[in-house]
PDB file of C-alpha atoms in Angstrom:
ATOM      1  CA  MET A  12    -133.072  89.174  50.749  1.00  0.00           C
ATOM      2  CA  TYR A  13    -135.721  88.674  48.011  1.00  0.00           C
ATOM      3  CA  GLU A  14    -135.222  88.455  44.145  1.00  0.00           C
ATOM      4  CA  ILE A  15    -137.757  89.732  41.972  1.00  0.00           C
ATOM      5  CA  SER A  16    -137.537  88.395  38.261  1.00  0.00           C
ATOM      6  CA  VAL A  17    -139.500  89.076  34.993  1.00  0.00           C
ATOM      7  CA  GLU A  18    -139.032  87.723  31.450  1.00  0.00           C
ATOM      8  CA  GLN A  19    -139.613  89.025  28.213  1.00  0.00           C
ATOM      9  CA  ASP A  20    -138.944  87.677  24.500  1.00  0.00           C
ATOM     10  CA  PHE A  21    -138.221  89.386  21.220  1.00  0.00           C
ATOM     11  CA  ASP A  22    -136.992  88.359  17.820  1.00  0.00           C
ATOM     12  CA  ALA A  23    -134.342  90.301  15.949  1.00  0.00           C
ATOM     13  CA  ALA A  24    -131.753  89.657  13.518  1.00  0.00           C
ATOM     14  CA  HIS A  25    -127.958  90.660  13.950  1.00  0.00           C
ATOM     15  CA  PHE A  26    -124.554  89.888  12.710  1.00  0.00           C
ATOM     16  CA  LEU A  27    -121.156  90.550  14.524  1.00  0.00           C
ATOM     17  CA  HIS A  28    -118.852  92.636  13.042  1.00  0.00           C
ATOM     18  CA  GLY A  29    -115.174  91.045  12.939  1.00  0.00           C
ATOM     19  CA  TYR A  30    -116.326  87.637  14.394  1.00  0.00           C
ATOM     20  CA  GLY A  31    -114.488  85.638  11.776  1.00  0.00           C
ATOM     21  CA  GLY A  32    -117.257  82.867  11.561  1.00  0.00           C
ATOM     22  CA  LYS A  33    -120.780  82.141  10.707  1.00  0.00           C
ATOM     23  CA  CYS A  34    -122.203  84.616  13.324  1.00  0.00           C
ATOM     24  CA  GLU A  35    -120.647  87.415  11.018  1.00  0.00           C
ATOM     25  CA  ARG A  36    -123.338  86.853   8.521  1.00  0.00           C
ATOM     26  CA  GLN A  37    -126.909  88.185   9.356  1.00  0.00           C
ATOM     27  CA  HIS A  38    -128.969  85.589  11.417  1.00  0.00           C
ATOM     28  CA  GLY A  39    -131.790  85.642  13.741  1.00  0.00           C
ATOM     29  CA  HIS A  40    -132.708  84.956  17.206  1.00  0.00           C
ATOM     30  CA  ARG A  41    -135.507  84.634  19.689  1.00  0.00           C
ATOM     31  CA  PHE A  42    -134.041  86.569  22.673  1.00  0.00           C
ATOM     32  CA  ARG A  43    -135.259  85.853  26.027  1.00  0.00           C
ATOM     33  CA  VAL A  44    -134.590  88.632  28.526  1.00  0.00           C
ATOM     34  CA  GLN A  45    -134.572  88.289  32.416  1.00  0.00           C
ATOM     35  CA  ALA A  46    -134.511  91.308  34.559  1.00  0.00           C
ATOM     36  CA  THR A  47    -133.841  90.583  38.207  1.00  0.00           C
ATOM     37  CA  LEU A  48    -134.081  93.157  41.401  1.00  0.00           C
ATOM     38  CA  ARG A  49    -133.111  92.404  44.865  1.00  0.00           C
ATOM     39  CA  MET A  50    -134.971  93.938  47.729  1.00  0.00           C
ATOM     40  CA  GLY A  51    -134.071  93.533  51.262  1.00  0.00           C
ATOM     41  CA  LYS A  52    -137.615  94.303  52.967  1.00  0.00           C
ATOM     42  CA  LEU A  53    -141.123  94.207  52.017  1.00  0.00           C
ATOM     43  CA  ASN A  54    -143.669  97.111  51.536  1.00  0.00           C
ATOM     44  CA  GLU A  55    -147.053  97.525  53.507  1.00  0.00           C
ATOM     45  CA  LEU A  56    -148.736  94.991  51.242  1.00  0.00           C
ATOM     46  CA  GLY A  57    -146.050  92.382  51.813  1.00  0.00           C
ATOM     47  CA  LEU A  58    -144.410  92.766  48.298  1.00  0.00           C
ATOM     48  CA  ALA A  59    -140.990  93.311  47.521  1.00  0.00           C
ATOM     49  CA  TYR A  60    -141.791  94.992  44.334  1.00  0.00           C
ATOM     50  CA  ASP A  61    -144.700  95.184  42.234  1.00  0.00           C
ATOM     51  CA  PHE A  62    -144.212  92.490  39.248  1.00  0.00           C
ATOM     52  CA  THR A  63    -146.711  94.476  37.010  1.00  0.00           C
ATOM     53  CA  VAL A  64    -144.506  97.771  37.045  1.00  0.00           C
ATOM     54  CA  LEU A  65    -141.174  95.803  36.415  1.00  0.00           C
ATOM     55  CA  LYS A  66    -142.983  93.723  33.458  1.00  0.00           C
ATOM     56  CA  LYS A  67    -144.074  96.964  31.978  1.00  0.00           C
ATOM     57  CA  HIS A  68    -140.837  98.610  31.749  1.00  0.00           C
ATOM     58  CA  LEU A  69    -139.109  95.467  30.790  1.00  0.00           C
ATOM     59  CA  LYS A  70    -141.610  95.172  27.765  1.00  0.00           C
ATOM     60  CA  ASP A  71    -141.309  98.698  26.839  1.00  0.00           C
ATOM     61  CA  ILE A  72    -137.602  98.278  26.478  1.00  0.00           C
ATOM     62  CA  VAL A  73    -137.810  94.970  24.533  1.00  0.00           C
ATOM     63  CA  ALA A  74    -140.576  96.406  22.156  1.00  0.00           C
ATOM     64  CA  LEU A  75    -138.009  98.759  20.919  1.00  0.00           C
ATOM     65  CA  LEU A  76    -135.612  95.588  19.740  1.00  0.00           C
ATOM     66  CA  ASP A  77    -138.461  93.335  18.430  1.00  0.00           C
ATOM     67  CA  HIS A  78    -138.619  92.517  14.747  1.00  0.00           C
ATOM     68  CA  VAL A  79    -135.732  94.930  13.789  1.00  0.00           C
ATOM     69  CA  PRO A  80    -132.428  94.508  12.426  1.00  0.00           C
ATOM     70  CA  LEU A  81    -130.308  95.151  15.668  1.00  0.00           C
ATOM     71  CA  ASN A  82    -127.138  96.376  13.761  1.00  0.00           C
ATOM     72  CA  GLU A  83    -129.213  99.279  12.370  1.00  0.00           C
ATOM     73  CA  THR A  84    -130.867 100.124  15.799  1.00  0.00           C
ATOM     74  CA  PRO A  85    -129.015 102.516  18.285  1.00  0.00           C
ATOM     75  CA  PRO A  86    -126.936 101.941  20.101  1.00  0.00           C
ATOM     76  CA  PHE A  87    -125.986  98.845  18.032  1.00  0.00           C
ATOM     77  CA  ASP A  88    -125.426 100.952  14.886  1.00  0.00           C
ATOM     78  CA  LYS A  89    -122.282 101.786  16.812  1.00  0.00           C
ATOM     79  CA  ILE A  90    -121.530  98.734  18.886  1.00  0.00           C
ATOM     80  CA  ASN A  91    -121.928  94.906  18.134  1.00  0.00           C
ATOM     81  CA  PRO A  92    -125.034  93.613  19.018  1.00  0.00           C
ATOM     82  CA  SER A  93    -123.664  90.829  21.042  1.00  0.00           C
ATOM     83  CA  SER A  94    -125.758  89.225  23.696  1.00  0.00           C
ATOM     84  CA  GLU A  95    -123.421  90.815  26.277  1.00  0.00           C
ATOM     85  CA  ASN A  96    -123.883  94.286  24.742  1.00  0.00           C
ATOM     86  CA  ILE A  97    -127.705  93.726  24.598  1.00  0.00           C
ATOM     87  CA  ALA A  98    -127.798  92.813  28.349  1.00  0.00           C
ATOM     88  CA  ARG A  99    -125.584  95.680  29.321  1.00  0.00           C
ATOM     89  CA  THR A 100    -127.967  98.213  27.478  1.00  0.00           C
ATOM     90  CA  ILE A 101    -131.080  96.797  28.670  1.00  0.00           C
ATOM     91  CA  PHE A 102    -129.610  96.700  32.119  1.00  0.00           C
ATOM     92  CA  ASN A 103    -128.858 100.771  31.768  1.00  0.00           C
ATOM     93  CA  ASP A 104    -132.133 101.781  30.161  1.00  0.00           C
ATOM     94  CA  LEU A 105    -134.155  99.633  32.985  1.00  0.00           C
ATOM     95  CA  LYS A 106    -132.329 101.335  35.702  1.00  0.00           C
ATOM     96  CA  THR A 107    -133.142 104.585  34.283  1.00  0.00           C
ATOM     97  CA  ARG A 108    -136.759 103.731  33.997  1.00  0.00           C
ATOM     98  CA  LEU A 109    -137.052 102.340  37.350  1.00  0.00           C
ATOM     99  CA  GLY A 110    -135.719 105.596  38.753  1.00  0.00           C
ATOM    100  CA  ASP A 111    -135.225 105.637  42.724  1.00  0.00           C
ATOM    101  CA  SER A 112    -135.996 101.626  42.618  1.00  0.00           C
ATOM    102  CA  GLY A 113    -133.148 101.319  40.021  1.00  0.00           C
ATOM    103  CA  GLY A 114    -130.678 100.894  42.555  1.00  0.00           C
ATOM    104  CA  PHE A 115    -132.089  97.545  43.611  1.00  0.00           C
ATOM    105  CA  LEU A 116    -131.539  96.372  39.895  1.00  0.00           C
ATOM    106  CA  HIS A 117    -129.365  93.462  40.364  1.00  0.00           C
ATOM    107  CA  SER A 118    -129.073  91.865  36.804  1.00  0.00           C
ATOM    108  CA  VAL A 119    -130.143  91.365  33.328  1.00  0.00           C
ATOM    109  CA  THR A 120    -129.788  87.888  31.502  1.00  0.00           C
ATOM    110  CA  VAL A 121    -130.167  87.446  27.609  1.00  0.00           C
ATOM    111  CA  TRP A 122    -130.545  84.181  26.175  1.00  0.00           C
ATOM    112  CA  GLU A 123    -130.052  83.827  22.478  1.00  0.00           C
ATOM    113  CA  SER A 124    -130.975  80.127  22.683  1.00  0.00           C
ATOM    114  CA  PRO A 125    -132.002  77.953  25.079  1.00  0.00           C
ATOM    115  CA  GLU A 126    -128.636  76.544  25.833  1.00  0.00           C
ATOM    116  CA  SER A 127    -126.505  80.039  25.769  1.00  0.00           C
ATOM    117  CA  HIS A 128    -126.980  83.106  27.792  1.00  0.00           C
ATOM    118  CA  VAL A 129    -124.990  85.898  29.240  1.00  0.00           C
ATOM    119  CA  THR A 130    -125.635  87.893  32.586  1.00  0.00           C
ATOM    120  CA  TYR A 131    -124.867  91.482  33.061  1.00  0.00           C
ATOM    121  CA  SER A 132    -124.559  92.748  36.647  1.00  0.00           C
ATOM    122  CA  PRO A 133    -122.296  95.858  37.298  1.00  0.00           C
TER     123      PRO A 133
END
């Protein structure tokens, strides 16, 4: 089994409704996102998946979240922009963009700081 991962960063502000602590006030993060595919075999070139293609898809998704107030950006205008919800939202969007290859999407990890991250894998 091969695991292929790419990473992208984005900067955004958010706050968490109902948190009851300092994260309920607007604050910012430099988020790091890692997308990981699992592939069981290599193609005729000896590649499990093309990094360039995976990077482009992830970059396009992250660009929609970069330098925006997440609480005003769909779907986070309706759900809390927690790292958990960000990871699941990116996973679902990336799976759609990957098409047939989306079945090999294993997980999306979101760091909101160098010490704190969450991984979503259905």
